[in-house]
mmCIF file of C-alpha atoms (C1' of nucleotides) in Angstrom:
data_model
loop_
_atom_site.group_PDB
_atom_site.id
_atom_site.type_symbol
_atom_site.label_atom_id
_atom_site.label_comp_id
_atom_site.label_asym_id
_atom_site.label_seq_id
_atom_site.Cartn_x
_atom_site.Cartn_y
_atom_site.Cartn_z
ATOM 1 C CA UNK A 1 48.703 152.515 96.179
ATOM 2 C CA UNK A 2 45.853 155.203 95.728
ATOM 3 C CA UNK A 3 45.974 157.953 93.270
ATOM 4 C CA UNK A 4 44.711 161.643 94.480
ATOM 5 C CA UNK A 5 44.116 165.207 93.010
ATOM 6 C CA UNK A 6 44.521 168.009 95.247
ATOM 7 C CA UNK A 7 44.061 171.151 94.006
ATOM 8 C CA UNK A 8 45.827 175.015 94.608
ATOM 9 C CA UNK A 9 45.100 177.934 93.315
ATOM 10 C CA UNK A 10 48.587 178.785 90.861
ATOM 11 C CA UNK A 11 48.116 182.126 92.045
ATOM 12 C CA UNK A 12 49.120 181.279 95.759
ATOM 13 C CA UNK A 13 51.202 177.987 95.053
ATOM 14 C CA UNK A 14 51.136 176.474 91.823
ATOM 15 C CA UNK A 15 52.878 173.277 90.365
ATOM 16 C CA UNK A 16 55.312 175.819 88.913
ATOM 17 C CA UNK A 17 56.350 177.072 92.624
ATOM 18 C CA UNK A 18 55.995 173.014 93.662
ATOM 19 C CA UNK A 19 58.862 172.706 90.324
ATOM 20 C CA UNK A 20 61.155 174.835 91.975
ATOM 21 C CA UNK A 21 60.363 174.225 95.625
ATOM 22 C CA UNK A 22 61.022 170.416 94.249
ATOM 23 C CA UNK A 23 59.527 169.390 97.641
ATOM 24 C CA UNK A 24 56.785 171.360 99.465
ATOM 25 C CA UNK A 25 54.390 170.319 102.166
ATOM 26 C CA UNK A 26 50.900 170.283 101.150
ATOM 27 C CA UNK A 27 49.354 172.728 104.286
ATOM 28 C CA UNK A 28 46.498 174.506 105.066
ATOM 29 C CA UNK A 29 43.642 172.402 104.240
ATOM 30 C CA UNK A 30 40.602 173.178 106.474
ATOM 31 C CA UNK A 31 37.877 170.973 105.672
ATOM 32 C CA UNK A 32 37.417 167.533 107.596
ATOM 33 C CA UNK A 33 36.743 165.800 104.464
ATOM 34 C CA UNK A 34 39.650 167.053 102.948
ATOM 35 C CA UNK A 35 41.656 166.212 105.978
ATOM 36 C CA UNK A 36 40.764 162.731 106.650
ATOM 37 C CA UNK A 37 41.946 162.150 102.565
ATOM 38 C CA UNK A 38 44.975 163.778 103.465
ATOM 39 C CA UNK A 39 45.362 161.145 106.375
ATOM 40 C CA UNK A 40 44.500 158.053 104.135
ATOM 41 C CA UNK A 41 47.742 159.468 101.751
ATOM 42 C CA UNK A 42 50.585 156.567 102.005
ATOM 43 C CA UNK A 43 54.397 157.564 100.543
ATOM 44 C CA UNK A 44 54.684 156.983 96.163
ATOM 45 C CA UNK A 45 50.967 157.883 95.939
ATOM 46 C CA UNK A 46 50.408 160.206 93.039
ATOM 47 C CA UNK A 47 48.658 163.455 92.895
ATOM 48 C CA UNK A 48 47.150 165.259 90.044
ATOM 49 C CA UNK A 49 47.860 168.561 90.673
ATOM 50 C CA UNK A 50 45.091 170.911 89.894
ATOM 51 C CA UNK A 51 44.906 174.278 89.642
ATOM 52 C CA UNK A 52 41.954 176.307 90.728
ATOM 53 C CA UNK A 53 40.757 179.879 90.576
ATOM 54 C CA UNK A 54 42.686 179.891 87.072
ATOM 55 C CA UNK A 55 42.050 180.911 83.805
ATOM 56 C CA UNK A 56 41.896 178.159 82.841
ATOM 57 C CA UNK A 57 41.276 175.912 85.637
ATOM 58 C CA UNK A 58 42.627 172.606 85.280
ATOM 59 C CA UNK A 59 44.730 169.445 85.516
ATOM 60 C CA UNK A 60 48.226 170.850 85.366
ATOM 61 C CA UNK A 61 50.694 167.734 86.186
ATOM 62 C CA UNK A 62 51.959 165.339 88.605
ATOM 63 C CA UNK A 63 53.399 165.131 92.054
ATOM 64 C CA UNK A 64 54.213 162.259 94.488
ATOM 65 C CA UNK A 65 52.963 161.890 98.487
ATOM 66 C CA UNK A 66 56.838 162.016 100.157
ATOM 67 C CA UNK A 67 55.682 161.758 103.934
ATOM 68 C CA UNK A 68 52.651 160.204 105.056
ATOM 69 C CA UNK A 69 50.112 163.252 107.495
ATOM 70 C CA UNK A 70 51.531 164.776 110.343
ATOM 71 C CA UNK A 71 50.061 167.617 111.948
ATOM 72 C CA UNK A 72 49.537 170.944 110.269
ATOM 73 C CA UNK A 73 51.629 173.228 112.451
ATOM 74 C CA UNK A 74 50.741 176.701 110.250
ATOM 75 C CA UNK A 75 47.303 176.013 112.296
ATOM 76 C CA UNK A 76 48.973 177.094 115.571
ATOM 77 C CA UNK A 77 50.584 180.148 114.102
ATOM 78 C CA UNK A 78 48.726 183.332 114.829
ATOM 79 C CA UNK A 79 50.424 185.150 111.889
ATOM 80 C CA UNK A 80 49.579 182.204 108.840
ATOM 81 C CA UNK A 81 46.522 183.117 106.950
ATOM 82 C CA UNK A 82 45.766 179.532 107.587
ATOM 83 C CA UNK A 83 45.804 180.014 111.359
ATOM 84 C CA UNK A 84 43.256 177.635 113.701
ATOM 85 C CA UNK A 85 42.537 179.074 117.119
ATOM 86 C CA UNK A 86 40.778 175.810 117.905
ATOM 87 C CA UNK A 87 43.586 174.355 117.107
ATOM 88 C CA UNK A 88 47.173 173.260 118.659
ATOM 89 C CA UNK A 89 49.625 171.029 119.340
ATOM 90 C CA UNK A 90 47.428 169.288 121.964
ATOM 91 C CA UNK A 91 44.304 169.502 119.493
ATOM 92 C CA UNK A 92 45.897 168.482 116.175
ATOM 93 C CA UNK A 93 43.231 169.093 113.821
ATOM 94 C CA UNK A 94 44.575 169.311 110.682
ATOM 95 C CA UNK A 95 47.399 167.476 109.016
ATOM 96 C CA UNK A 96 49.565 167.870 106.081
ATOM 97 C CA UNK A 97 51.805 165.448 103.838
ATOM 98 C CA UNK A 98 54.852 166.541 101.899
ATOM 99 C CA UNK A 99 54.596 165.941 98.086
ATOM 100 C CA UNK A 100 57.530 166.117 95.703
ATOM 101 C CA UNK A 101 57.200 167.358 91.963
ATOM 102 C CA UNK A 102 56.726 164.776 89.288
ATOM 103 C CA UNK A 103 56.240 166.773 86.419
ATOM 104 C CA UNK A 104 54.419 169.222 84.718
ATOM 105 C CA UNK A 105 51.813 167.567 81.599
ATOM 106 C CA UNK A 106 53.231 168.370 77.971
ATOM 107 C CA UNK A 107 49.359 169.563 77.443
ATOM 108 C CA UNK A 108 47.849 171.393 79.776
ATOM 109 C CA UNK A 109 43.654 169.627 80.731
ATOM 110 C CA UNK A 110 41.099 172.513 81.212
ATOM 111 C CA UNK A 111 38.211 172.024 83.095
ATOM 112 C CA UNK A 112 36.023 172.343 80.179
ATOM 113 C CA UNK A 113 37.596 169.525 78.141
ATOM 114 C CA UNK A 114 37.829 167.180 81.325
ATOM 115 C CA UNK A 115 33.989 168.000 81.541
ATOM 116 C CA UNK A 116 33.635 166.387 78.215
ATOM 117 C CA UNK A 117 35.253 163.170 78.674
ATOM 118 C CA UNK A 118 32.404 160.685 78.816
ATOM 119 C CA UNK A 119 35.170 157.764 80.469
ATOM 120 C CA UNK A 120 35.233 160.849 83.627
ATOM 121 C CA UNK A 121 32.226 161.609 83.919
ATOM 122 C CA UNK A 122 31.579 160.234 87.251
ATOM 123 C CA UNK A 123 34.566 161.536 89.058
ATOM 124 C CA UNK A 124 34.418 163.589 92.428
ATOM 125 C CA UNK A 125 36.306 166.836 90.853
ATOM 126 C CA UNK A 126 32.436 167.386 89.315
ATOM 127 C CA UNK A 127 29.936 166.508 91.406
ATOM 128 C CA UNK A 128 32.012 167.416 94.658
ATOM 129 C CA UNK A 129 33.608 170.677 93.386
ATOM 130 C CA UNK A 130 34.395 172.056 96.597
ATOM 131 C CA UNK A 131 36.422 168.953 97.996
ATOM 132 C CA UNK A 132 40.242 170.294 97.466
ATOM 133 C CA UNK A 133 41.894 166.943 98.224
ATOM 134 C CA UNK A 134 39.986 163.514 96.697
ATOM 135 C CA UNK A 135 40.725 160.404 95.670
ATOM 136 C CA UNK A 136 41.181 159.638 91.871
ATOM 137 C CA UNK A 137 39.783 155.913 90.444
ATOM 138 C CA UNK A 138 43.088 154.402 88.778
ATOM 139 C CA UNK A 139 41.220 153.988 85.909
ATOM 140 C CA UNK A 140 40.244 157.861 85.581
ATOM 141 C CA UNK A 141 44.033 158.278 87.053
ATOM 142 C CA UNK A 142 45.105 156.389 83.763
ATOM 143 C CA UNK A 143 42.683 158.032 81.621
ATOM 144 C CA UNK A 144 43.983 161.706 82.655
ATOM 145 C CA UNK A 145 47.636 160.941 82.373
ATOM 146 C CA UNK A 146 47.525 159.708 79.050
ATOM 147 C CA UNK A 147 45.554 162.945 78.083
ATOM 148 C CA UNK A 148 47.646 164.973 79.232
ATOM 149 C CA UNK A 149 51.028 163.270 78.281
ATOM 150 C "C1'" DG B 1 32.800 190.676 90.570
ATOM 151 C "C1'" DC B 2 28.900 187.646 90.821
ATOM 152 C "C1'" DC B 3 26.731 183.837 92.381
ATOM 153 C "C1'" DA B 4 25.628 178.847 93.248
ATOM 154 C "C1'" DA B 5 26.917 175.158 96.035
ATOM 155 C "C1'" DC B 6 27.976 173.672 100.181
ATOM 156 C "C1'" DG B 7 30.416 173.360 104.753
ATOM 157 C "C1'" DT B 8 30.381 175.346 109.489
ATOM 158 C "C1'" DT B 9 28.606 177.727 113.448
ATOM 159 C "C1'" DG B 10 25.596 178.689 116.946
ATOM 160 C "C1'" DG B 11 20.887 179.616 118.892
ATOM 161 C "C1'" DC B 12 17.090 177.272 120.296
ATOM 162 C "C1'" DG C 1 19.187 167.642 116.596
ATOM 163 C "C1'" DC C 2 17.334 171.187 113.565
ATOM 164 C "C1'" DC C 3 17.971 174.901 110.841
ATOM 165 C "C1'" DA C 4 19.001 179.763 109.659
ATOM 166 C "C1'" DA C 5 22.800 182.627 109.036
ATOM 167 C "C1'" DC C 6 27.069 183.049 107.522
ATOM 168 C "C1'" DG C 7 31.571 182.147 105.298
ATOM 169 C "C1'" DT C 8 34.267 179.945 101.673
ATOM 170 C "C1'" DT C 9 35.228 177.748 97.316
ATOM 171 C "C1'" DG C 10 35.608 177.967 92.758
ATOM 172 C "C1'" DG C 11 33.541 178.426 88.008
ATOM 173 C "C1'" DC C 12 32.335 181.773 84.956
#
DNA sequence: GCCAACGTTGGC
DNA sequence: GCCAACGTTGGC
């Protein structure tokens, strides 16, 4: 069992949307690093779901990886704002999992007070601020949920 | 809206 | 395989 934050901009697809979707695959990634997390997802892993391009930015709740990667079929779509032309069902560059909603934190974790968290200092979601899927140390994993509980 | 960081593309 | 140009992400 790993633990994960993936992160969306609440403006496009927020946990809010994931609340009421209750189930929503997680598409559109486009970065190989990204991807090949997405790939090493297994079903019950959970993800901190963080929202991006906010005001604030931050750790917002909890969802769970409900199917393991399959391919990312909005990459083959011409119309999707996340269409591939490299891409198809012969190519199969990108995947996507589904993840359910777990729920939303009863205190929402800002960037800025993450930041200051000596115990996370070291995570990924700093020093790799452009990676939009990443894997969470169960120890920071514990750390955040019991902030934000 | 700006800009730094950084990933990708493509010429050589 | 290098590297400059370019595009994107995401904080502020």
């Amino acid at each position: 069992m790993q633990n994960w934050l993936i992160k969306s901009e609440p403006d496009v697809f927020g946990l809010a949307d994931l609340k009421r979707k209750r189930v929503s695959s997680w598409d559109g990634v486009r970065n190989y690093q990204a991807r090949n997390f997405l790939r090493a997802m297994a079903v019950g892993d959970l993800c901190i779901f963080y929202h991006s391009n906010a005001e604030p930015s931050g750790a917002a709740g909890l969802c769970r990886v409900v199917k393991a990667a399959y391919p990312d079929h909005t990459a083959w779509d011409p119309s999707s704002p996340y269409h591939d032309p490299k891409d198809g069902p012969q190519v199969q560059r990108w995947s996507m999992v589904d993840v359910r909603f777990e729920r939303v934190f009863a205190r929402f974790l800002p960037l800025a007070e993450l930041r200051e968290v000596p115990e996370l200092a070291d995570m990924l979601l700093f020093s790799r601020s452009r990676l939009s899927v990443q894997p969470v140390e169960e120890h920071h994993f514990r750390l955040i949920e019991a902030l934000g509980a």
